[in-house]
CSV table of C-alpha atoms in Angstrom, one decimal:
chain,number,residue,atom,x,y,z
A,1,UNK,CA,-17.3,-31.7,16.1
A,2,UNK,CA,-19.5,-28.4,15.4
A,3,UNK,CA,-16.1,-26.2,14.4
A,4,UNK,CA,-15.2,-29.4,12.0
A,5,UNK,CA,-18.8,-29.1,10.5
A,6,UNK,CA,-18.8,-25.1,10.2
A,7,UNK,CA,-15.9,-25.8,7.7
A,8,UNK,CA,-17.8,-27.6,5.2
A,9,UNK,CA,-19.7,-26.1,2.4
A,10,UNK,CA,-22.5,-27.0,0.4
A,11,UNK,CA,-21.0,-27.4,-2.9
A,12,UNK,CA,-24.0,-26.0,-5.0
A,13,UNK,CA,-24.5,-22.9,-2.5
A,14,UNK,CA,-20.9,-22.3,-1.9
A,15,UNK,CA,-21.7,-21.8,2.0
A,16,UNK,CA,-20.9,-23.5,5.5
A,17,UNK,CA,-23.8,-26.0,6.3
A,18,UNK,CA,-23.7,-24.8,9.8
A,19,UNK,CA,-24.4,-21.1,8.8
A,20,UNK,CA,-27.2,-22.3,6.5
A,21,UNK,CA,-28.6,-24.4,9.1
A,22,UNK,CA,-28.3,-27.4,7.5
A,23,UNK,CA,-26.8,-29.4,10.5
A,24,UNK,CA,-29.9,-30.8,12.3
A,25,UNK,CA,-28.6,-33.5,14.8
A,26,UNK,CA,-25.2,-34.7,15.9
A,27,UNK,CA,-24.4,-37.6,18.0
A,28,UNK,CA,-20.8,-39.0,19.3
A,29,UNK,CA,-20.5,-42.4,21.2
A,30,UNK,CA,-17.3,-44.4,21.6
A,31,UNK,CA,-15.9,-43.2,18.3
A,32,UNK,CA,-19.1,-43.3,16.4
A,33,UNK,CA,-20.4,-40.0,14.6
A,34,UNK,CA,-23.6,-39.6,13.6
A,35,UNK,CA,-25.0,-36.7,11.6
A,36,UNK,CA,-28.2,-35.6,10.1
A,37,UNK,CA,-28.3,-32.6,6.9
A,38,UNK,CA,-31.3,-31.4,6.2
A,39,UNK,CA,-30.7,-30.6,2.3
A,40,UNK,CA,-33.1,-27.3,0.9
A,41,UNK,CA,-34.4,-30.0,-2.1
A,42,UNK,CA,-34.7,-33.7,-1.9
A,43,UNK,CA,-33.1,-33.6,-5.5
A,44,UNK,CA,-29.9,-31.9,-4.4
A,45,UNK,CA,-27.5,-32.2,-6.9
A,46,UNK,CA,-24.3,-32.1,-4.8
A,47,UNK,CA,-25.6,-34.6,-2.0
A,48,UNK,CA,-22.9,-37.0,-2.8
A,49,UNK,CA,-20.0,-34.5,-2.9
A,50,UNK,CA,-21.6,-32.7,0.4
A,51,UNK,CA,-21.5,-36.3,2.1
A,52,UNK,CA,-17.7,-36.5,1.2
A,53,UNK,CA,-17.0,-33.1,2.6
A,54,UNK,CA,-18.7,-34.0,5.7
A,55,UNK,CA,-16.8,-37.2,6.0
A,56,UNK,CA,-13.7,-35.7,5.4
A,57,UNK,CA,-14.0,-33.2,7.7
A,58,UNK,CA,-15.1,-35.5,10.8
A,59,UNK,CA,-12.2,-37.9,9.8
A,60,UNK,CA,-9.8,-35.3,10.7
A,61,UNK,CA,-11.2,-35.3,14.5
A,62,UNK,CA,-9.1,-37.8,16.6
A,63,UNK,CA,-10.6,-40.5,17.9
A,64,UNK,CA,-13.1,-40.9,15.5
A,65,UNK,CA,-13.7,-44.1,14.0
A,66,UNK,CA,-16.8,-44.5,12.3
A,67,UNK,CA,-19.1,-41.7,10.5
A,68,UNK,CA,-22.9,-41.7,9.9
A,69,UNK,CA,-24.5,-39.3,7.9
A,70,UNK,CA,-28.1,-39.2,7.6
A,71,UNK,CA,-30.0,-36.6,5.1
A,72,UNK,CA,-33.3,-35.3,4.9
A,73,UNK,CA,-34.9,-32.7,3.1
A,74,UNK,CA,-36.1,-29.1,4.7
A,75,UNK,CA,-39.7,-28.2,5.3
A,76,UNK,CA,-41.4,-25.6,3.9
A,77,UNK,CA,-41.0,-22.9,6.3
A,78,UNK,CA,-37.2,-24.0,6.9
A,79,UNK,CA,-36.4,-23.8,3.1
A,80,UNK,CA,-38.3,-20.4,2.9
A,81,UNK,CA,-36.3,-19.1,5.8
A,82,UNK,CA,-33.2,-20.2,4.0
A,83,UNK,CA,-34.3,-18.9,0.6
A,84,UNK,CA,-34.4,-15.3,2.8
A,85,UNK,CA,-31.5,-16.0,4.1
A,86,UNK,CA,-29.7,-16.4,0.9
A,87,UNK,CA,-31.2,-13.5,-0.6
A,88,UNK,CA,-30.7,-11.2,1.9
A,89,UNK,CA,-34.1,-10.0,1.7
A,90,UNK,CA,-35.1,-6.6,3.5
A,91,UNK,CA,-38.2,-6.7,5.6
A,92,UNK,CA,-40.2,-5.7,2.3
A,93,UNK,CA,-38.9,-8.8,0.4
A,94,UNK,CA,-38.0,-6.5,-2.1
A,95,UNK,CA,-35.5,-7.9,-4.9
A,96,UNK,CA,-33.1,-6.4,-6.9
A,97,UNK,CA,-30.2,-6.7,-9.3
A,98,UNK,CA,-27.2,-7.2,-7.0
A,99,UNK,CA,-24.6,-6.2,-9.6
A,100,UNK,CA,-25.6,-2.9,-10.1
A,101,UNK,CA,-26.1,-1.5,-6.8
A,102,UNK,CA,-23.3,0.7,-5.5
A,103,UNK,CA,-20.4,-1.4,-3.4
A,104,UNK,CA,-20.8,-4.6,-5.3
A,105,UNK,CA,-17.8,-6.4,-5.1
A,106,UNK,CA,-18.2,-8.2,-8.3
A,107,UNK,CA,-16.3,-7.2,-11.1
A,108,UNK,CA,-18.2,-7.9,-13.9
A,109,UNK,CA,-16.5,-9.2,-17.3
A,110,UNK,CA,-18.2,-9.3,-20.6
A,111,UNK,CA,-16.4,-11.5,-23.0
A,112,UNK,CA,-17.5,-10.0,-26.4
A,113,UNK,CA,-16.6,-10.7,-30.2
A,114,UNK,CA,-18.0,-9.1,-33.2
A,115,UNK,CA,-18.9,-12.0,-35.0
A,116,UNK,CA,-19.3,-15.8,-34.2
A,117,UNK,CA,-16.6,-18.6,-34.9
A,118,UNK,CA,-13.7,-16.7,-32.9
A,119,UNK,CA,-13.8,-18.9,-29.8
A,120,UNK,CA,-15.4,-16.2,-27.6
A,121,UNK,CA,-17.3,-19.3,-25.4
A,122,UNK,CA,-14.1,-21.2,-25.0
A,123,UNK,CA,-12.5,-17.8,-23.7
A,124,UNK,CA,-15.0,-17.3,-21.4
A,125,UNK,CA,-15.2,-20.7,-19.9
A,126,UNK,CA,-11.6,-21.2,-19.3
A,127,UNK,CA,-11.0,-18.0,-18.2
A,128,UNK,CA,-13.8,-18.3,-15.4
A,129,UNK,CA,-12.2,-21.9,-14.6
A,130,UNK,CA,-8.5,-19.9,-14.3
A,131,UNK,CA,-9.7,-17.3,-12.3
A,132,UNK,CA,-11.5,-20.0,-9.8
A,133,UNK,CA,-8.2,-21.9,-9.7
A,134,UNK,CA,-6.6,-18.6,-9.0
A,135,UNK,CA,-8.4,-18.5,-6.0
A,136,UNK,CA,-11.3,-16.2,-6.7
A,137,UNK,CA,-15.5,-17.2,-6.2
A,138,UNK,CA,-16.8,-17.0,-10.0
A,139,UNK,CA,-19.9,-17.2,-11.9
A,140,UNK,CA,-20.5,-17.4,-15.4
A,141,UNK,CA,-23.8,-15.9,-17.3
A,142,UNK,CA,-24.3,-17.3,-20.3
A,143,UNK,CA,-26.1,-14.4,-22.1
A,144,UNK,CA,-25.4,-15.8,-25.5
A,145,UNK,CA,-29.1,-16.4,-25.9
A,146,UNK,CA,-29.4,-17.8,-29.3
A,147,UNK,CA,-26.3,-19.7,-29.2
A,148,UNK,CA,-25.9,-21.0,-25.5
A,149,UNK,CA,-23.3,-23.5,-25.0
A,150,UNK,CA,-21.2,-23.0,-21.7
A,151,UNK,CA,-23.7,-25.6,-19.7
A,152,UNK,CA,-22.1,-28.0,-22.2
A,153,UNK,CA,-18.5,-26.9,-22.1
A,154,UNK,CA,-19.0,-27.0,-18.4
A,155,UNK,CA,-20.0,-30.1,-18.3
A,156,UNK,CA,-23.1,-29.6,-16.3
A,157,UNK,CA,-25.8,-31.8,-16.8
A,158,UNK,CA,-28.1,-31.1,-14.0
A,159,UNK,CA,-30.8,-28.0,-13.9
A,160,UNK,CA,-30.4,-25.2,-11.3
A,161,UNK,CA,-31.5,-25.7,-7.9
A,162,UNK,CA,-34.7,-24.2,-7.0
A,163,UNK,CA,-35.6,-23.3,-3.4
A,164,UNK,CA,-39.1,-21.7,-3.6
A,165,UNK,CA,-38.7,-18.9,-6.4
A,166,UNK,CA,-34.5,-18.8,-6.3
A,167,UNK,CA,-32.6,-20.3,-8.5
A,168,UNK,CA,-29.2,-21.3,-7.1
A,169,UNK,CA,-26.7,-22.0,-10.7
A,170,UNK,CA,-25.3,-25.1,-10.7
A,171,UNK,CA,-21.4,-25.5,-10.0
A,172,UNK,CA,-18.8,-26.9,-11.8
A,173,UNK,CA,-14.8,-26.7,-11.2
A,174,UNK,CA,-15.7,-23.9,-8.8
A,175,UNK,CA,-17.7,-21.9,-11.4
A,176,UNK,CA,-21.6,-21.3,-10.9
A,177,UNK,CA,-23.1,-20.9,-14.5
A,178,UNK,CA,-26.5,-19.7,-15.3
A,179,UNK,CA,-28.0,-19.9,-19.0
A,180,UNK,CA,-31.2,-20.1,-20.9
A,181,UNK,CA,-29.8,-23.4,-22.0
A,182,UNK,CA,-31.3,-24.9,-18.7
A,183,UNK,CA,-34.8,-23.9,-19.9
A,184,UNK,CA,-34.9,-24.8,-23.2
A,185,UNK,CA,-34.1,-28.2,-25.3
A,186,UNK,CA,-30.6,-28.6,-26.7
A,187,UNK,CA,-32.2,-28.6,-30.4
A,188,UNK,CA,-35.2,-25.9,-29.4
A,189,UNK,CA,-34.4,-22.5,-31.1
A,190,UNK,CA,-34.8,-19.7,-29.0
A,191,UNK,CA,-37.2,-17.3,-31.3
A,192,UNK,CA,-37.9,-14.7,-28.9
A,193,UNK,CA,-38.1,-10.8,-29.4
A,194,UNK,CA,-36.2,-8.2,-27.6
A,195,UNK,CA,-39.0,-7.3,-25.0
A,196,UNK,CA,-39.0,-11.3,-24.1
A,197,UNK,CA,-35.0,-11.2,-24.1
A,198,UNK,CA,-34.7,-8.3,-21.7
A,199,UNK,CA,-37.0,-10.2,-19.4
A,200,UNK,CA,-35.5,-13.0,-19.2
A,201,UNK,CA,-32.0,-11.3,-18.8
A,202,UNK,CA,-33.5,-9.3,-15.8
A,203,UNK,CA,-34.7,-12.6,-14.3
A,204,UNK,CA,-31.5,-14.1,-14.6
A,205,UNK,CA,-29.7,-11.4,-12.7
A,206,UNK,CA,-32.7,-10.6,-9.7
A,207,UNK,CA,-34.1,-14.2,-9.4
A,208,UNK,CA,-30.9,-15.9,-8.9
A,209,UNK,CA,-28.6,-16.6,-6.0
A,210,UNK,CA,-25.1,-15.3,-7.5
A,211,UNK,CA,-23.8,-14.3,-3.7
A,212,UNK,CA,-21.5,-11.6,-4.5
A,213,UNK,CA,-19.0,-13.5,-6.5
A,214,UNK,CA,-15.3,-11.8,-7.4
A,215,UNK,CA,-16.0,-12.1,-10.9
A,216,UNK,CA,-19.2,-12.6,-13.0
A,217,UNK,CA,-17.9,-13.7,-16.4
A,218,UNK,CA,-20.9,-12.8,-19.3
A,219,UNK,CA,-20.5,-14.9,-22.2
A,220,UNK,CA,-21.8,-12.1,-24.3
A,221,UNK,CA,-23.8,-12.6,-27.4
A,222,UNK,CA,-21.8,-12.1,-30.9
A,223,UNK,CA,-22.7,-9.0,-32.7
A,224,UNK,CA,-24.9,-5.9,-31.9
A,225,UNK,CA,-28.0,-6.6,-30.8
A,226,UNK,CA,-30.8,-6.3,-28.5
A,227,UNK,CA,-29.3,-8.6,-25.6
A,228,UNK,CA,-26.1,-6.5,-26.0
A,229,UNK,CA,-27.9,-3.1,-25.4
A,230,UNK,CA,-30.2,-4.9,-22.7
A,231,UNK,CA,-26.7,-6.0,-20.9
A,232,UNK,CA,-25.5,-2.5,-21.0
A,233,UNK,CA,-28.5,-1.6,-19.4
A,234,UNK,CA,-28.6,-4.4,-16.4
A,235,UNK,CA,-25.2,-4.5,-15.8
A,236,UNK,CA,-23.6,-0.7,-16.5
A,237,UNK,CA,-20.2,-1.8,-14.3
A,238,UNK,CA,-19.5,-4.3,-16.9
A,239,UNK,CA,-15.7,-4.4,-18.3
A,240,UNK,CA,-15.7,-5.3,-22.0
A,241,UNK,CA,-13.1,-7.7,-22.9
A,242,UNK,CA,-12.9,-8.3,-27.1
A,243,UNK,CA,-12.0,-11.6,-28.1
A,244,UNK,CA,-10.7,-11.8,-31.9
A,245,UNK,CA,-8.1,-13.9,-34.2
A,246,UNK,CA,-5.4,-12.3,-35.9
A,247,UNK,CA,-6.1,-11.9,-39.4
A,248,UNK,CA,-7.4,-8.0,-40.3
A,249,UNK,CA,-10.5,-9.2,-41.5
A,250,UNK,CA,-11.7,-10.2,-38.1
A,251,UNK,CA,-10.2,-7.4,-36.3
A,252,UNK,CA,-12.4,-5.2,-38.1
A,253,UNK,CA,-15.4,-7.0,-37.2
A,254,UNK,CA,-14.5,-7.4,-33.7
A,255,UNK,CA,-13.6,-3.5,-33.9
A,256,UNK,CA,-17.4,-3.0,-34.3
A,257,UNK,CA,-18.2,-4.6,-31.1
A,258,UNK,CA,-15.9,-2.5,-29.3
A,259,UNK,CA,-17.1,0.6,-30.6
A,260,UNK,CA,-20.8,-0.3,-29.8
A,261,UNK,CA,-19.7,-0.7,-26.1
A,262,UNK,CA,-18.2,2.8,-26.1
A,263,UNK,CA,-21.3,4.1,-27.3
A,264,UNK,CA,-23.3,2.4,-24.2
A,265,UNK,CA,-21.0,3.7,-22.1
A,266,UNK,CA,-19.4,0.4,-21.2
A,267,UNK,CA,-15.6,0.2,-20.0
A,268,UNK,CA,-13.4,-1.8,-22.8
A,269,UNK,CA,-10.6,-3.0,-21.0
A,270,UNK,CA,-8.6,-4.9,-23.0
A,271,UNK,CA,-8.3,-7.5,-26.2
A,272,UNK,CA,-7.9,-11.0,-26.4
A,273,UNK,CA,-6.4,-12.9,-29.5
A,274,UNK,CA,-7.7,-16.3,-30.0
A,275,UNK,CA,-5.6,-18.7,-32.4
A,276,UNK,CA,-2.5,-17.1,-32.5
A,277,UNK,CA,-0.4,-19.8,-33.3
A,278,UNK,CA,-0.2,-23.5,-33.8
A,279,UNK,CA,2.8,-25.0,-32.4
A,280,UNK,CA,4.2,-28.2,-34.3
A,281,UNK,CA,5.5,-31.1,-32.6
A,282,UNK,CA,9.0,-29.5,-33.5
A,283,UNK,CA,8.1,-26.4,-31.2
A,284,UNK,CA,8.1,-24.2,-34.1
A,285,UNK,CA,5.3,-21.9,-34.0
A,286,UNK,CA,2.9,-21.4,-37.2
A,287,UNK,CA,0.9,-18.3,-37.5
A,288,UNK,CA,-1.9,-20.0,-39.4
A,289,UNK,CA,-4.3,-17.0,-39.2
A,290,UNK,CA,-1.4,-14.4,-39.9
A,291,UNK,CA,-0.6,-12.3,-36.9
A,292,UNK,CA,-0.8,-8.7,-35.6
A,293,UNK,CA,-5.0,-8.4,-35.4
A,294,UNK,CA,-4.8,-8.4,-31.5
A,295,UNK,CA,-2.1,-6.1,-30.8
A,296,UNK,CA,-3.3,-3.7,-33.4
A,297,UNK,CA,-6.8,-3.6,-32.3
A,298,UNK,CA,-5.5,-3.0,-29.1
A,299,UNK,CA,-3.8,-0.3,-30.2
A,300,UNK,CA,-6.8,1.5,-32.1
A,301,UNK,CA,-8.9,0.9,-28.9
A,302,UNK,CA,-6.2,2.3,-26.5
A,303,UNK,CA,-6.3,-0.9,-24.6
A,304,UNK,CA,-4.1,-3.7,-23.6
A,305,UNK,CA,-3.8,-6.6,-25.2
A,306,UNK,CA,-4.4,-9.0,-22.1
A,307,UNK,CA,-3.9,-12.5,-23.8
A,308,UNK,CA,-2.6,-14.4,-26.9
A,309,UNK,CA,-3.9,-17.8,-27.0
A,310,UNK,CA,-2.3,-20.7,-29.0
A,311,UNK,CA,-4.6,-22.9,-31.5
A,312,UNK,CA,-4.8,-25.9,-29.7
A,313,UNK,CA,-7.0,-29.0,-30.3
A,314,UNK,CA,-7.2,-30.2,-26.6
A,315,UNK,CA,-9.2,-26.7,-26.0
A,316,UNK,CA,-11.8,-27.5,-28.7
A,317,UNK,CA,-12.0,-30.9,-27.6
A,318,UNK,CA,-12.5,-30.1,-24.1
A,319,UNK,CA,-15.6,-28.1,-24.9
A,320,UNK,CA,-17.3,-30.8,-26.6
A,321,UNK,CA,-16.7,-33.1,-24.1
A,322,UNK,CA,-17.5,-30.9,-21.0
A,323,UNK,CA,-14.0,-30.9,-19.4
A,324,UNK,CA,-12.4,-27.7,-20.1
A,325,UNK,CA,-8.5,-28.1,-21.0
A,326,UNK,CA,-7.5,-25.5,-18.2
A,327,UNK,CA,-8.6,-29.0,-16.0
A,328,UNK,CA,-7.9,-31.2,-18.0
A,329,UNK,CA,-4.1,-29.9,-18.9
A,330,UNK,CA,-3.8,-27.2,-16.2
A,331,UNK,CA,0.3,-26.9,-16.8
A,332,UNK,CA,-0.5,-27.4,-20.7
A,333,UNK,CA,0.7,-24.3,-23.3
A,334,UNK,CA,-2.8,-22.9,-23.9
A,335,UNK,CA,-3.6,-23.2,-19.8
A,336,UNK,CA,-0.6,-21.3,-19.1
A,337,UNK,CA,-1.8,-18.7,-21.6
A,338,UNK,CA,-4.9,-18.5,-19.7
A,339,UNK,CA,-3.4,-18.0,-16.5
A,340,UNK,CA,-1.3,-15.7,-17.8
A,341,UNK,CA,-4.7,-13.8,-19.4
A,342,UNK,CA,-6.3,-14.1,-16.3
A,343,UNK,CA,-3.5,-12.4,-14.1
A,344,UNK,CA,-3.6,-9.6,-16.4
A,345,UNK,CA,-7.2,-9.1,-16.0
A,346,UNK,CA,-6.6,-9.4,-12.3
A,347,UNK,CA,-4.0,-6.8,-12.3
A,348,UNK,CA,-6.0,-4.4,-14.2
A,349,UNK,CA,-8.4,-3.6,-11.2
A,350,UNK,CA,-12.2,-2.8,-11.7
A,351,UNK,CA,-13.3,-0.4,-14.0
A,352,UNK,CA,-13.9,3.1,-12.4
A,353,UNK,CA,-17.3,3.7,-14.0
A,354,UNK,CA,-20.7,3.4,-12.5
A,355,UNK,CA,-23.8,5.0,-14.0
A,356,UNK,CA,-26.7,5.1,-11.6
A,357,UNK,CA,-28.9,6.2,-14.2
A,358,UNK,CA,-29.0,3.3,-15.6
A,359,UNK,CA,-29.1,1.0,-12.6
A,360,UNK,CA,-32.0,-1.6,-12.5
A,361,UNK,CA,-34.0,-2.1,-9.2
């Protein structure tokens, strides 16, 4: 039975419940299985999903006819031990930015734009969901601190789980998410100067259980301000993908974002053209916003055009409803375009740039 339980992962921590020492007792009698699980916090947001996963794993065992799952909460010592295990703390308890250390397995994708309104956050969310569907472990950092929208677009309605001083990103559609939106109200403006933003971003990297994802997709703020420069310092291995729309005016603005990234010695890896066309009921493509802007920008920057995404009302609606179009319509036109984009990003491989002098510990 313990082998069956070892295959069960906590839906929020994304690790096995046996590894995390959450299984406290098991009992089998005449086909009836009783299991007691200790949750890190009593208000564990994934408790219902966890019970379903445990029941599903145990039902596969021959002879099991009835299953009883009891939940309890960890005590202070158990929770502290779990936190140390998750953080991988050294004996000194030292914390560090996991994405700046040499040998990090994570590719950091910075989704950038020169201005708002080009669909950067939609591209971030649906690219992340698509990478997760392709079998990768994926998290999103919503670094657009003034215009945070990723939690809403992923339909996340609960705050991060807190294990002592360690924040665990909520998970939706296989994607972990951390955002300033969890700490301020939806209607509350973020009125912070550069040093406060800098510190907040540092804490998001150091005090969060990211757990070495394959991809960290960062929703960068539009423009070339303080946050973008801070991200270059904290995430020196970021690969920048510039989002633009087809018209020349948007292309010129997007170019500024790419040039800033190059000045900060970040690797610009590709261009994504959003709203490339609208497909009518008769199958005709209408280039509402013109054409060629993405390809022209890619040529100027010397990088590939990794994706062209059609203008689809369901993409906007999915963001408003918290149900990404790549989830609700996985075989539709725009979802296929996102899959092609994600596969091209995969094929590029990681950037070969690491600047030790900018690593933050």
